[in-house]
Structure formats: structure tokens, C-alpha cells
Coordinates of C-alpha atoms and ligand atoms in Angstrom, one line a residue:
M12 CA 0.0 0.0 0.0
S13 CA 1.3 3.5 -0.9
Q14 CA 3.2 5.7 1.6
T15 CA 3.7 8.6 -0.8
A16 CA 0.3 9.4 -2.4
T17 CA -0.2 13.1 -3.1
D18 CA -3.3 14.9 -4.2
Q19 CA -2.1 15.7 -7.7
P20 CA -3.0 12.8 -10.1
L21 CA -0.1 11.3 -11.9
L22 CA -2.5 9.8 -14.4
R23 CA -5.7 11.6 -15.4
I24 CA -8.1 10.0 -17.9
R25 CA -11.2 11.9 -19.0
G26 CA -13.9 10.8 -21.4
L27 CA -11.7 8.1 -23.1
T28 CA -13.4 6.5 -25.9
K29 CA -12.1 3.7 -28.2
N30 CA -13.7 1.6 -30.8
F31 CA -12.5 -1.2 -33.0
G32 CA -14.6 -0.5 -36.2
T33 CA -18.2 -0.6 -35.2
V34 CA -17.5 -2.0 -31.8
D35 CA -17.4 0.6 -29.0
V36 CA -15.0 -0.9 -26.4
L37 CA -14.3 2.1 -24.2
K38 CA -17.3 4.4 -23.8
G39 CA -16.1 7.3 -21.7
I40 CA -13.6 6.3 -19.1
D41 CA -12.7 8.7 -16.3
L42 CA -9.9 7.6 -14.0
D43 CA -7.4 9.4 -11.8
I44 CA -4.3 7.8 -10.2
R45 CA -2.1 9.6 -7.8
S46 CA 1.6 9.2 -7.5
G47 CA 2.3 6.1 -5.2
E48 CA -1.2 4.8 -5.5
V49 CA -2.0 1.1 -6.3
V50 CA -5.2 0.7 -8.3
S51 CA -6.5 -2.6 -9.4
I52 CA -9.1 -2.9 -12.2
I53 CA -11.5 -5.8 -12.1
G54 CA -14.3 -6.8 -14.5
S55 CA -15.6 -9.5 -16.8
S56 CA -13.9 -10.7 -19.8
G57 CA -14.4 -8.2 -22.7
S58 CA -15.1 -5.2 -20.4
G59 CA -12.2 -3.4 -21.9
K60 CA -9.5 -3.7 -19.2
T61 CA -6.6 -4.6 -21.5
T62 CA -7.7 -2.0 -24.1
L63 CA -7.6 0.7 -21.4
L64 CA -4.0 -0.3 -20.4
R65 CA -2.9 -0.4 -24.0
C66 CA -4.4 3.1 -24.6
V67 CA -2.4 4.4 -21.6
N68 CA 0.8 2.7 -22.9
L69 CA 0.1 4.1 -26.3
L70 CA -0.2 0.7 -28.0
E71 CA -3.7 1.6 -29.2
E72 CA -5.0 4.7 -30.8
F73 CA -8.2 6.1 -29.2
Q74 CA -10.8 8.2 -30.8
G75 CA -12.0 10.6 -27.9
G76 CA -11.1 12.0 -24.6
E77 CA -7.7 12.7 -23.0
I78 CA -5.0 10.8 -21.2
V79 CA -2.7 13.1 -19.2
L80 CA 0.3 11.7 -17.6
D81 CA 2.4 13.6 -15.3
G82 CA 0.9 16.9 -16.6
E83 CA 1.4 15.9 -20.3
S84 CA -1.4 15.1 -22.6
I85 CA -0.3 11.8 -24.3
G86 CA -0.8 10.3 -27.8
Y87 CA -2.3 13.4 -29.5
A88 CA -1.7 16.9 -30.3
S89 CA -4.7 19.3 -30.6
R90 CA -4.5 22.5 -32.8
N91 CA -7.3 24.7 -33.9
G92 CA -9.9 22.1 -32.8
S93 CA -8.3 19.3 -34.8
R94 CA -6.5 16.4 -33.3
R95 CA -3.6 14.3 -34.7
R96 CA -1.7 11.4 -33.5
L97 CA 1.8 12.3 -32.5
G98 CA 4.8 11.1 -34.4
D99 CA 6.8 8.0 -33.5
R100 CA 9.5 10.0 -31.7
D101 CA 7.0 11.6 -29.4
L102 CA 5.1 8.5 -28.9
S103 CA 8.2 6.5 -27.8
R104 CA 9.3 9.2 -25.5
Q105 CA 5.8 9.2 -23.9
R106 CA 5.6 5.4 -23.9
S107 CA 8.7 5.2 -21.9
M108 CA 7.0 7.1 -19.1
T109 CA 5.0 3.9 -18.5
G110 CA 6.0 0.3 -18.2
M111 CA 3.8 -2.6 -19.1
V112 CA 4.0 -6.3 -18.2
F113 CA 1.7 -8.7 -20.0
Q114 CA 0.2 -12.0 -19.3
S115 CA 2.7 -13.7 -21.6
F116 CA 6.1 -12.6 -20.4
N117 CA 7.5 -11.8 -23.9
L118 CA 11.1 -12.2 -22.8
F119 CA 13.7 -12.5 -25.7
P120 CA 14.6 -16.2 -25.7
H121 CA 18.2 -15.7 -27.1
L122 CA 19.0 -13.3 -24.2
S123 CA 19.9 -14.3 -20.5
A124 CA 17.8 -12.8 -17.7
I125 CA 20.3 -10.0 -17.3
G126 CA 20.5 -9.5 -21.1
N127 CA 16.7 -9.1 -21.1
V128 CA 16.7 -6.5 -18.4
M129 CA 19.8 -4.6 -20.0
L130 CA 18.4 -4.4 -23.5
G131 CA 16.2 -1.3 -23.0
L132 CA 18.8 0.4 -20.8
L133 CA 21.4 0.0 -23.7
K134 CA 19.2 0.6 -26.7
V135 CA 16.6 3.1 -25.4
R136 CA 18.4 4.8 -22.5
K137 CA 21.7 4.5 -24.2
L138 CA 23.5 3.8 -20.9
P139 CA 27.1 2.5 -21.0
R140 CA 27.2 -1.4 -20.7
D141 CA 28.7 -1.3 -17.1
Q142 CA 26.0 1.0 -15.8
A143 CA 23.2 -1.0 -17.6
R144 CA 24.6 -4.2 -16.0
Q145 CA 24.7 -2.7 -12.6
I146 CA 21.1 -1.4 -12.8
A147 CA 19.8 -4.7 -14.3
Q148 CA 21.6 -6.8 -11.6
S149 CA 20.1 -4.7 -8.8
W150 CA 16.6 -5.1 -10.2
L151 CA 17.1 -8.8 -10.6
D152 CA 18.2 -8.9 -7.0
R153 CA 15.1 -7.0 -6.1
V154 CA 12.8 -9.6 -7.6
G155 CA 14.8 -12.4 -6.0
L156 CA 16.7 -13.5 -9.2
G157 CA 20.2 -12.4 -8.3
G158 CA 21.3 -16.0 -8.4
R159 CA 20.0 -16.5 -11.9
L160 CA 21.4 -13.6 -14.0
D161 CA 22.8 -15.8 -16.7
H162 CA 19.9 -18.1 -17.1
Y163 CA 18.0 -18.1 -20.4
P164 CA 14.2 -17.9 -20.3
S165 CA 13.9 -21.6 -21.2
Q166 CA 16.0 -22.4 -18.0
L167 CA 13.6 -20.4 -15.8
S168 CA 10.1 -21.3 -14.4
G169 CA 7.2 -19.2 -15.6
G170 CA 7.1 -17.3 -12.3
Q171 CA 10.8 -16.5 -12.6
Q172 CA 10.4 -15.4 -16.2
Q173 CA 7.5 -13.1 -15.1
R174 CA 9.7 -11.7 -12.4
V175 CA 12.4 -11.0 -15.0
A176 CA 9.7 -9.2 -17.1
I177 CA 8.8 -7.1 -14.0
A178 CA 12.5 -6.3 -13.3
R179 CA 12.9 -5.3 -17.0
A180 CA 10.0 -2.9 -16.8
L181 CA 11.1 -1.4 -13.5
A182 CA 14.7 -1.0 -14.6
M183 CA 13.5 1.6 -17.2
D184 CA 12.3 3.8 -14.3
P185 CA 8.7 4.3 -15.4
K186 CA 6.4 6.7 -13.6
L187 CA 3.6 4.2 -13.8
L188 CA 3.7 0.4 -14.1
L189 CA 0.9 -1.3 -15.9
L190 CA 0.4 -5.0 -15.1
D191 CA -2.1 -6.9 -17.2
E192 CA -3.1 -10.3 -15.6
V193 CA 0.6 -11.2 -14.9
T194 CA -0.3 -14.4 -13.2
S195 CA -3.0 -15.7 -15.6
A196 CA -0.6 -17.8 -17.6
L197 CA 1.2 -19.4 -14.7
D198 CA 0.7 -22.8 -13.0
P199 CA -1.2 -22.2 -9.7
E200 CA 1.9 -23.0 -7.6
L201 CA 3.8 -20.2 -9.2
V202 CA 1.2 -17.5 -8.8
G203 CA 2.2 -16.6 -5.3
E204 CA 5.8 -15.7 -5.9
V205 CA 4.8 -13.3 -8.6
L206 CA 2.0 -11.7 -6.5
N207 CA 4.5 -11.3 -3.6
T208 CA 7.0 -9.6 -5.9
V209 CA 4.2 -7.2 -7.0
K210 CA 3.2 -6.5 -3.4
S211 CA 6.7 -5.7 -2.4
I212 CA 7.2 -3.3 -5.3
A213 CA 3.8 -1.8 -4.3
Q214 CA 5.3 -1.3 -0.8
D215 CA 8.2 0.6 -2.3
G216 CA 5.9 3.4 -3.5
T217 CA 5.7 2.4 -7.2
T218 CA 2.6 3.7 -8.8
L219 CA 0.7 0.7 -10.1
L220 CA -2.3 0.1 -12.4
I221 CA -3.1 -3.6 -12.2
V222 CA -5.6 -5.7 -14.1
T223 CA -6.2 -8.9 -12.1
H224 CA -8.7 -11.8 -11.6
E225 CA -7.0 -12.5 -8.2
M226 CA -9.6 -10.9 -5.9
R227 CA -7.8 -11.5 -2.6
F228 CA -4.6 -10.1 -4.0
A229 CA -6.5 -7.0 -5.3
R230 CA -8.0 -6.5 -1.9
D231 CA -4.7 -6.8 -0.1
V232 CA -2.5 -4.7 -2.3
S233 CA -4.7 -1.9 -3.6
D234 CA -5.5 1.5 -2.4
R235 CA -8.5 1.5 -4.8
I236 CA -10.5 -0.9 -6.9
V237 CA -12.1 0.0 -10.2
F238 CA -14.8 -2.2 -11.5
M239 CA -15.2 -2.0 -15.2
E240 CA -18.2 -3.0 -17.1
R241 CA -18.9 -2.9 -20.8
G242 CA -16.4 -0.1 -21.4
L243 CA -17.2 2.1 -18.5
V244 CA -16.1 2.5 -14.9
A245 CA -19.0 1.1 -12.9
E246 CA -17.5 1.4 -9.5
D247 CA -14.4 3.1 -8.1
G248 CA -13.5 3.0 -4.4
P249 CA -11.4 1.5 -1.6
P250 CA -11.3 -2.2 -1.3
S251 CA -13.5 -2.2 1.8
L252 CA -16.2 -0.4 0.0
I253 CA -16.0 -2.6 -3.1
F254 CA -15.8 -5.9 -1.4
D255 CA -17.8 -5.3 1.8
G256 CA -19.9 -2.2 1.2
R257 CA -23.2 -1.9 -0.5
R258 CA -22.7 -2.7 -4.1
S259 CA -24.5 -2.9 -7.3
Q260 CA -26.2 -6.1 -8.4
R261 CA -23.7 -6.4 -11.3
L262 CA -20.7 -6.1 -9.0
N263 CA -22.3 -8.6 -6.8
D264 CA -22.8 -11.0 -9.7
F265 CA -19.2 -10.5 -10.9
L266 CA -17.7 -11.1 -7.5
G267 CA -19.9 -14.1 -7.2
T268 CA -18.4 -15.8 -10.2
A269 CA -14.7 -14.5 -9.7
R270 CA -12.2 -16.3 -7.7
A271 CA -12.1 -15.2 -4.0
Ligands
ATP312 N1 -7.6 -5.7 -31.8 C1 -8.9 -5.8 -31.6 N2 -9.8 -5.8 -32.7 C2 -11.1 -5.9 -32.5 N3 -11.8 -6.0 -31.3 C3 -11.0 -6.0 -30.3 C4 -9.5 -5.9 -30.3 N4 -9.0 -6.0 -29.1 C5 -10.1 -6.1 -28.2 N5 -11.2 -6.1 -28.9 C6 -12.5 -6.3 -28.3 O1 -12.6 -5.3 -27.3 C7 -13.4 -5.8 -26.2 C8 -12.6 -5.5 -24.9 O2 -11.4 -6.3 -25.1 P1 -10.3 -6.3 -23.9 O3 -9.3 -7.2 -24.3 O4 -9.9 -4.9 -23.6 O5 -11.2 -6.9 -22.7 P2 -10.6 -7.4 -21.2 O6 -11.5 -6.7 -20.2 O7 -9.2 -7.2 -21.1 O8 -11.0 -8.9 -21.3 P3 -10.2 -10.2 -20.6 O9 -10.6 -10.2 -19.1 O10 -10.8 -11.4 -21.3 O11 -8.8 -10.0 -20.8 C9 -13.7 -7.2 -26.5 O12 -15.0 -7.2 -27.0 C10 -12.8 -7.5 -27.6 O13 -13.3 -8.5 -28.4
MG313 MG1 -7.5 -8.5 -20.9

């Protein structure tokens, strides 16, 4: 849980709309996240959770509304009432303000654990090799993999691979870390180690936006829970309110079918 939350939102989303052709997927999302806050998004399959994260990470274009990250409107420039997608250079600069970890770890199979974490530091941050190695090593230590720096993904368990992916994202020093169902592809016995890693980085004050189906974890780790339904934020509040308070029939139904 955060120690450093301030009143100024780090992420401010207003009226975000997104469609894929004729399908409206996000229908006007409003969401604020303060620095140091841990926010979990829950909701049924297809409610738009991944799409929302991908819009924030600028992996998807969006048609309406605004995403402001650390005071900067991201993805688009508006001039004289017209709006255009920013160029690749601006998009990659803005994209580097957020880190994202996916369900499938997406590690490079031909690179060792430390090689995977160093890559962005070398290619994007353009750090000298020694410095990149030092930063990568300390993040791998941080996620409990200091003894496996030279292991290749195929020599690591799914939980270890996912922890490398988390270290790789954090090594780039993002303002906001987006986690999309980072335990969904894991065997049940490996889920706990990854959730514990996420809990521990949350305690460091990392700002986290987490999509998860792990309800107990969401309740334990989050400052706020956001319940998404059909492209809208249906509920947004502290875990106690979401899980214990008076709640809508739909949230009730969802929690009834979700894993406790
Ligand atoms: N690239 C795409 N092209 C067309 N439709 C898409 C695309 N990506 C997502 N969708 C649609 O958008 C809707 C929301 O999908 P999204 O993946 O954001 O849901 P989700 O809440 O993350 O679901 P899940 O819990 O299953 O991961 C779904 O109806 C999905 O079919
Ligand atoms: Mg999803």
C-alpha cells in the first residue's frame, strides 16, 4: 500500500473512448491515479481492461477524450480544434513514461535474464554497458533472481520469467507500471511468488495500475479498486467499499463468479 500518495493525479483520464470499427470498447472512461497509488481494475472478460491499459501505454489509438500523464497530454496533439496522433518519436518518449507487463512474459529467448533487463537500458536509455549491467543486476536482485542472472528464459520457471519481465519494466524507471493479468498464464503453484513480488514493489511506493482476476490479492495490495463493465467504470472505491460495502447487483454478480 502506498506511503507517498499526493493529491495531484499522476494519471488523469477523461472521457476516453475507443472503438474497433463498429464496436465501442471504451465508452467514456474517467480515472485518476495519484503518485504512489496502487489501483486494481477488475471486471468481466471483454469489459475493456486490456484495451484501457494499451491506450495508456500508447499501444492503441483512441478516438476521444484525453489521457494526461504527469501533466502531459499523451498520444495526440490538438491544434485549432483538430486532433492528430503524435509522431513516432514523441510516442516512444511518452511510452517510456509507462512500463507494461503482459500475461505472456515476452522475454527474448536468445538473451539471458540480465540480457533481457539490460536491453532497454542499452538501446533506449543508451547507458554504458557497465552501468546498464549494474542497474539490471540490482533489479534482478530486487525480484529475488540475483542468483539467476545468466539463465536463459527456457531455463527459468514461468514465475521466474515473469519476475524478469517485471524487473525489465522497472529498470526503465517508469512513472507508472501497468500490469495486465501477470499471473494468468502461470501454473497455480507459481502465482504466489509473482504476487508477492508485485506486493513488495507496491510497498516501495511504485505507482501501479493492475488488471487482475485475483480478488484476494487485489483487496490486499490496492488503495483503490475500479470495477469496469462494458467499457465504463461502474464502481471506483477503496477495497473495503468494493468488497464489503453496498454494491450494485452487477458487481455482486461479478464477484460471485470471480475467484475469491
Ligand atoms: N484488436 C482488436 N480488434 C477488434 N476487437 C478487439 C481488439 N482487441 C479487443 N477487442 C474487443 O474489445 C473488447 C474488450 O477487449 P479487452 O481485451 O480490452 O477486454 P478485457 O476486459 O481485457 O477482457 P479479458 O478479461 O478477457 O482479458 C472485446 O469485445 C474484444 O473482443
Ligand atoms: Mg484483458
